[in-house]
Amino acid sequence: DIQMTQSPSTLSASVGDRVTITCRASQSISSWLAWYQQKPGKAPKLLIYKASSLESGVPSRFSGSGSGTEFTLTISSLQPDDFATYYCQQYNSFPWTFGQGTKVEIK
Amino acid sequence: EVQLVDSGGGLVQPGGSLRLSCAASGFTFSSYNMNWVRQAPGKGLEWVSYISSGGTTIYYADSVKGRFTISRDNAKNSLFLQVNSLRDEDTAVYYCARVDPRGDGGYVWDYWGQGTLVTVSS
């Protein structure tokens, strides 16, 4: 199975900050990586697919980059609605696997 | 509007069974592959099972193989997960998720149900 490792596990930031979350795969997954945002009690919401493609309706302050084994999610200017937990997911091969999550908290 | 509505969760004793359902609307259900994903309380996301649009290709996570059965009824726009021989560690919110083909973007999980909670406890 492909292991996905996110860092950091928790991130404290202020509104307006630039935030970067890293996701590493245990083997190459090309660009088959998605990023999701999840708020308490809600389903995950797709933000980015194929490592850098922005899902329709997602604000442009979200961006993704990377390929192979190392990927990043960047929020260019953190907004109050962005405080949530973020997960990466590889869809290169079964079993599809997720990172353990990064919680973005208010500083 | 695409909608996925999960139901069927509840409190069940270890060794018990439940049938989870996902009712789909707003899209041609029979054209889409589907997944079940779960999330234990306070934990991360775990893929559980996959079924192709016609039901001919099915995969399971090792943690549920032999105990869970995924199925679908395309005439009724519904996805199911029969969960048997439940264990404490199966306690989780179960989500259905649609798999959308994005051409060179691959197969993306774009819509999710709201989840249904399964609690395994004596």
PDB file of N, CA, C and O in Angstrom, chain B residues 62-88:
ATOM      1  N   ASP B  62      -8.498  -4.285   2.958  1.00  0.00           N
ATOM      2  CA  ASP B  62      -8.210  -5.530   3.670  1.00  0.00           C
ATOM      3  C   ASP B  62      -8.931  -5.589   5.010  1.00  0.00           C
ATOM      4  O   ASP B  62      -9.322  -6.677   5.468  1.00  0.00           O
ATOM      5  N   SER B  63      -9.127  -4.439   5.645  1.00  0.00           N
ATOM      6  CA  SER B  63      -9.715  -4.388   6.982  1.00  0.00           C
ATOM      7  C   SER B  63     -11.185  -4.822   7.004  1.00  0.00           C
ATOM      8  O   SER B  63     -11.709  -5.140   8.078  1.00  0.00           O
ATOM      9  N   VAL B  64     -11.846  -4.858   5.837  1.00  0.00           N
ATOM     10  CA  VAL B  64     -13.270  -5.201   5.812  1.00  0.00           C
ATOM     11  C   VAL B  64     -13.566  -6.391   4.897  1.00  0.00           C
ATOM     12  O   VAL B  64     -14.704  -6.867   4.848  1.00  0.00           O
ATOM     13  N   LYS B  65     -12.560  -6.864   4.178  1.00  0.00           N
ATOM     14  CA  LYS B  65     -12.763  -7.951   3.222  1.00  0.00           C
ATOM     15  C   LYS B  65     -13.340  -9.186   3.922  1.00  0.00           C
ATOM     16  O   LYS B  65     -12.884  -9.576   4.992  1.00  0.00           O
ATOM     17  N   GLY B  66     -14.361  -9.763   3.317  1.00  0.00           N
ATOM     18  CA  GLY B  66     -15.007 -10.935   3.877  1.00  0.00           C
ATOM     19  C   GLY B  66     -16.129 -10.621   4.853  1.00  0.00           C
ATOM     20  O   GLY B  66     -16.892 -11.509   5.240  1.00  0.00           O
ATOM     21  N   ARG B  67     -16.237  -9.353   5.273  1.00  0.00           N
ATOM     22  CA  ARG B  67     -17.288  -8.962   6.224  1.00  0.00           C
ATOM     23  C   ARG B  67     -18.252  -7.950   5.623  1.00  0.00           C
ATOM     24  O   ARG B  67     -19.423  -7.906   6.005  1.00  0.00           O
ATOM     25  N   PHE B  68     -17.777  -7.110   4.719  1.00  0.00           N
ATOM     26  CA  PHE B  68     -18.610  -6.077   4.097  1.00  0.00           C
ATOM     27  C   PHE B  68     -18.885  -6.454   2.649  1.00  0.00           C
ATOM     28  O   PHE B  68     -18.028  -7.054   1.978  1.00  0.00           O
ATOM     29  N   THR B  69     -20.070  -6.067   2.148  1.00  0.00           N
ATOM     30  CA  THR B  69     -20.428  -6.311   0.757  1.00  0.00           C
ATOM     31  C   THR B  69     -21.016  -5.045   0.156  1.00  0.00           C
ATOM     32  O   THR B  69     -22.019  -4.516   0.667  1.00  0.00           O
ATOM     33  N   ILE B  70     -20.413  -4.568  -0.916  1.00  0.00           N
ATOM     34  CA  ILE B  70     -20.922  -3.391  -1.622  1.00  0.00           C
ATOM     35  C   ILE B  70     -21.816  -3.855  -2.767  1.00  0.00           C
ATOM     36  O   ILE B  70     -21.565  -4.902  -3.387  1.00  0.00           O
ATOM     37  N   SER B  71     -22.870  -3.098  -3.030  1.00  0.00           N
ATOM     38  CA  SER B  71     -23.751  -3.392  -4.155  1.00  0.00           C
ATOM     39  C   SER B  71     -24.443  -2.111  -4.583  1.00  0.00           C
ATOM     40  O   SER B  71     -24.337  -1.084  -3.905  1.00  0.00           O
ATOM     41  N   ARG B  72     -25.146  -2.181  -5.685  1.00  0.00           N
ATOM     42  CA  ARG B  72     -25.871  -1.020  -6.179  1.00  0.00           C
ATOM     43  C   ARG B  72     -27.106  -1.468  -6.937  1.00  0.00           C
ATOM     44  O   ARG B  72     -27.150  -2.590  -7.483  1.00  0.00           O
ATOM     45  N   ASP B  73     -28.105  -0.595  -6.974  1.00  0.00           N
ATOM     46  CA  ASP B  73     -29.319  -0.807  -7.757  1.00  0.00           C
ATOM     47  C   ASP B  73     -29.470   0.421  -8.651  1.00  0.00           C
ATOM     48  O   ASP B  73     -29.955   1.475  -8.204  1.00  0.00           O
ATOM     49  N   ASN B  74     -29.027   0.299  -9.886  1.00  0.00           N
ATOM     50  CA  ASN B  74     -29.043   1.465 -10.778  1.00  0.00           C
ATOM     51  C   ASN B  74     -30.466   1.900 -11.137  1.00  0.00           C
ATOM     52  O   ASN B  74     -30.694   3.074 -11.430  1.00  0.00           O
ATOM     53  N   ALA B  75     -31.403   0.979 -11.102  1.00  0.00           N
ATOM     54  CA  ALA B  75     -32.794   1.336 -11.384  1.00  0.00           C
ATOM     55  C   ALA B  75     -33.370   2.220 -10.283  1.00  0.00           C
ATOM     56  O   ALA B  75     -34.273   3.025 -10.536  1.00  0.00           O
ATOM     57  N   LYS B  76     -32.840   2.069  -9.072  1.00  0.00           N
ATOM     58  CA  LYS B  76     -33.329   2.843  -7.934  1.00  0.00           C
ATOM     59  C   LYS B  76     -32.323   3.915  -7.488  1.00  0.00           C
ATOM     60  O   LYS B  76     -32.501   4.522  -6.426  1.00  0.00           O
ATOM     61  N   ASN B  77     -31.277   4.130  -8.303  1.00  0.00           N
ATOM     62  CA  ASN B  77     -30.279   5.165  -8.002  1.00  0.00           C
ATOM     63  C   ASN B  77     -29.727   5.040  -6.591  1.00  0.00           C
ATOM     64  O   ASN B  77     -29.602   6.036  -5.858  1.00  0.00           O
ATOM     65  N   SER B  78     -29.389   3.823  -6.224  1.00  0.00           N
ATOM     66  CA  SER B  78     -28.966   3.576  -4.844  1.00  0.00           C
ATOM     67  C   SER B  78     -27.714   2.724  -4.758  1.00  0.00           C
ATOM     68  O   SER B  78     -27.527   1.794  -5.545  1.00  0.00           O
ATOM     69  N   LEU B  79     -26.898   3.057  -3.771  1.00  0.00           N
ATOM     70  CA  LEU B  79     -25.678   2.325  -3.436  1.00  0.00           C
ATOM     71  C   LEU B  79     -25.864   1.751  -2.039  1.00  0.00           C
ATOM     72  O   LEU B  79     -26.506   2.390  -1.188  1.00  0.00           O
ATOM     73  N   PHE B  80     -25.305   0.556  -1.812  1.00  0.00           N
ATOM     74  CA  PHE B  80     -25.478  -0.104  -0.518  1.00  0.00           C
ATOM     75  C   PHE B  80     -24.136  -0.617   0.015  1.00  0.00           C
ATOM     76  O   PHE B  80     -23.200  -0.868  -0.745  1.00  0.00           O
ATOM     77  N   LEU B  81     -24.085  -0.759   1.324  1.00  0.00           N
ATOM     78  CA  LEU B  81     -22.964  -1.435   1.966  1.00  0.00           C
ATOM     79  C   LEU B  81     -23.536  -2.302   3.078  1.00  0.00           C
ATOM     80  O   LEU B  81     -24.057  -1.782   4.074  1.00  0.00           O
ATOM     81  N   GLN B  82     -23.490  -3.607   2.874  1.00  0.00           N
ATOM     82  CA  GLN B  82     -23.891  -4.551   3.898  1.00  0.00           C
ATOM     83  C   GLN B  82     -22.697  -4.797   4.805  1.00  0.00           C
ATOM     84  O   GLN B  82     -21.644  -5.257   4.331  1.00  0.00           O
ATOM     85  N   VAL B  83     -22.851  -4.455   6.085  1.00  0.00           N
ATOM     86  CA  VAL B  83     -21.745  -4.582   7.024  1.00  0.00           C
ATOM     87  C   VAL B  83     -22.101  -5.658   8.047  1.00  0.00           C
ATOM     88  O   VAL B  83     -23.085  -5.543   8.771  1.00  0.00           O
ATOM     89  N   ASN B  84     -21.325  -6.740   8.044  1.00  0.00           N
ATOM     90  CA  ASN B  84     -21.565  -7.891   8.921  1.00  0.00           C
ATOM     91  C   ASN B  84     -20.397  -8.099   9.880  1.00  0.00           C
ATOM     92  O   ASN B  84     -19.319  -7.515   9.702  1.00  0.00           O
ATOM     93  N   SER B  85     -20.618  -8.927  10.874  1.00  0.00           N
ATOM     94  CA  SER B  85     -19.562  -9.287  11.842  1.00  0.00           C
ATOM     95  C   SER B  85     -18.853  -8.049  12.357  1.00  0.00           C
ATOM     96  O   SER B  85     -17.616  -7.964  12.387  1.00  0.00           O
ATOM     97  N   LEU B  86     -19.652  -7.064  12.775  1.00  0.00           N
ATOM     98  CA  LEU B  86     -19.083  -5.768  13.150  1.00  0.00           C
ATOM     99  C   LEU B  86     -18.220  -5.855  14.405  1.00  0.00           C
ATOM    100  O   LEU B  86     -18.510  -6.622  15.334  1.00  0.00           O
ATOM    101  N   ARG B  87     -17.169  -5.068  14.396  1.00  0.00           N
ATOM    102  CA  ARG B  87     -16.204  -4.992  15.494  1.00  0.00           C
ATOM    103  C   ARG B  87     -16.190  -3.570  16.046  1.00  0.00           C
ATOM    104  O   ARG B  87     -16.618  -2.629  15.382  1.00  0.00           O
ATOM    105  N   ASP B  88     -15.638  -3.428  17.245  1.00  0.00           N
ATOM    106  CA  ASP B  88     -15.530  -2.101  17.849  1.00  0.00           C
ATOM    107  C   ASP B  88     -14.844  -1.117  16.894  1.00  0.00           C
ATOM    108  O   ASP B  88     -15.243   0.048  16.784  1.00  0.00           O
TER     109      ASP B  88
END
